[in-house]
């Protein structure tokens, strides 16, 4: 995703290799960082990468 810093729910799902429905649920529940444009969720790739790193660190602490 060279210049496209913003991802759709489908792109997020592909990126995380999860179902699109799961990505939408995670966003709705505030489990992943995102924002709404109208009624559609959008995600900044940099924030998602930081969230992944944070999840990895929390997993190591358990």
GROMACS .gro file of C-alpha atoms in nm:
model
   62
    1UNK     CA    1   0.000   0.000   0.000
    2UNK     CA    2   0.256   0.258  -0.115
    3UNK     CA    3   0.071   0.592  -0.099
    4UNK     CA    4  -0.263   0.471   0.030
    5UNK     CA    5  -0.241   0.532   0.403
    6UNK     CA    6  -0.619   0.489   0.450
    7UNK     CA    7  -0.778   0.143   0.435
    8UNK     CA    8  -1.140   0.033   0.404
    9UNK     CA    9  -1.289  -0.241   0.620
   10UNK     CA   10  -1.229  -0.492   0.340
   11UNK     CA   11  -0.866  -0.384   0.303
   12UNK     CA   12  -0.818  -0.405   0.679
   13UNK     CA   13  -0.966  -0.754   0.680
   14UNK     CA   14  -0.732  -0.860   0.399
   15UNK     CA   15  -0.435  -0.700   0.577
   16UNK     CA   16  -0.510  -0.878   0.907
   17UNK     CA   17  -0.626  -1.195   0.729
   18UNK     CA   18  -0.959  -1.200   0.909
   19UNK     CA   19  -1.318  -1.197   0.785
   20UNK     CA   20  -1.454  -0.860   0.679
   21UNK     CA   21  -1.740  -0.905   0.927
   22UNK     CA   22  -1.485  -0.955   1.208
   23UNK     CA   23  -1.295  -0.640   1.105
   24UNK     CA   24  -1.621  -0.442   1.113
   25UNK     CA   25  -1.707  -0.583   1.457
   26UNK     CA   26  -1.359  -0.500   1.592
   27UNK     CA   27  -1.400  -0.143   1.465
   28UNK     CA   28  -1.751  -0.108   1.609
   29UNK     CA   29  -1.632  -0.235   1.948
   30UNK     CA   30  -1.328  -0.005   1.946
   31UNK     CA   31  -1.082  -0.297   1.940
   32UNK     CA   32  -0.891  -0.151   1.644
   33UNK     CA   33  -0.813   0.217   1.583
   34UNK     CA   34  -1.036   0.362   1.314
   35UNK     CA   35  -1.272   0.644   1.224
   36UNK     CA   36  -1.594   0.684   1.032
   37UNK     CA   37  -1.649   0.870   0.709
   38UNK     CA   38  -2.026   0.893   0.694
   39UNK     CA   39  -2.131   0.540   0.784
   40UNK     CA   40  -1.815   0.369   0.652
   41UNK     CA   41  -1.517   0.278   0.868
   42UNK     CA   42  -1.166   0.381   0.763
   43UNK     CA   43  -0.829   0.289   0.912
   44UNK     CA   44  -0.483   0.445   0.893
   45UNK     CA   45  -0.225   0.182   0.809
   46UNK     CA   46   0.032   0.336   1.045
   47UNK     CA   47  -0.212   0.318   1.337
   48UNK     CA   48  -0.298  -0.042   1.254
   49UNK     CA   49   0.073  -0.132   1.242
   50UNK     CA   50   0.122   0.028   1.586
   51UNK     CA   51  -0.185  -0.157   1.716
   52UNK     CA   52  -0.039  -0.487   1.589
   53UNK     CA   53   0.291  -0.415   1.766
   54UNK     CA   54   0.103  -0.332   2.086
   55UNK     CA   55  -0.093  -0.659   2.061
   56UNK     CA   56   0.234  -0.848   2.020
   57UNK     CA   57   0.379  -0.682   2.332
   58UNK     CA   58   0.068  -0.755   2.539
   59UNK     CA   59   0.079  -1.117   2.423
   60UNK     CA   60   0.439  -1.151   2.542
   61UNK     CA   61   0.350  -1.017   2.886
   62UNK     CA   62   0.087  -1.282   2.950
   0.00000   0.00000   0.00000
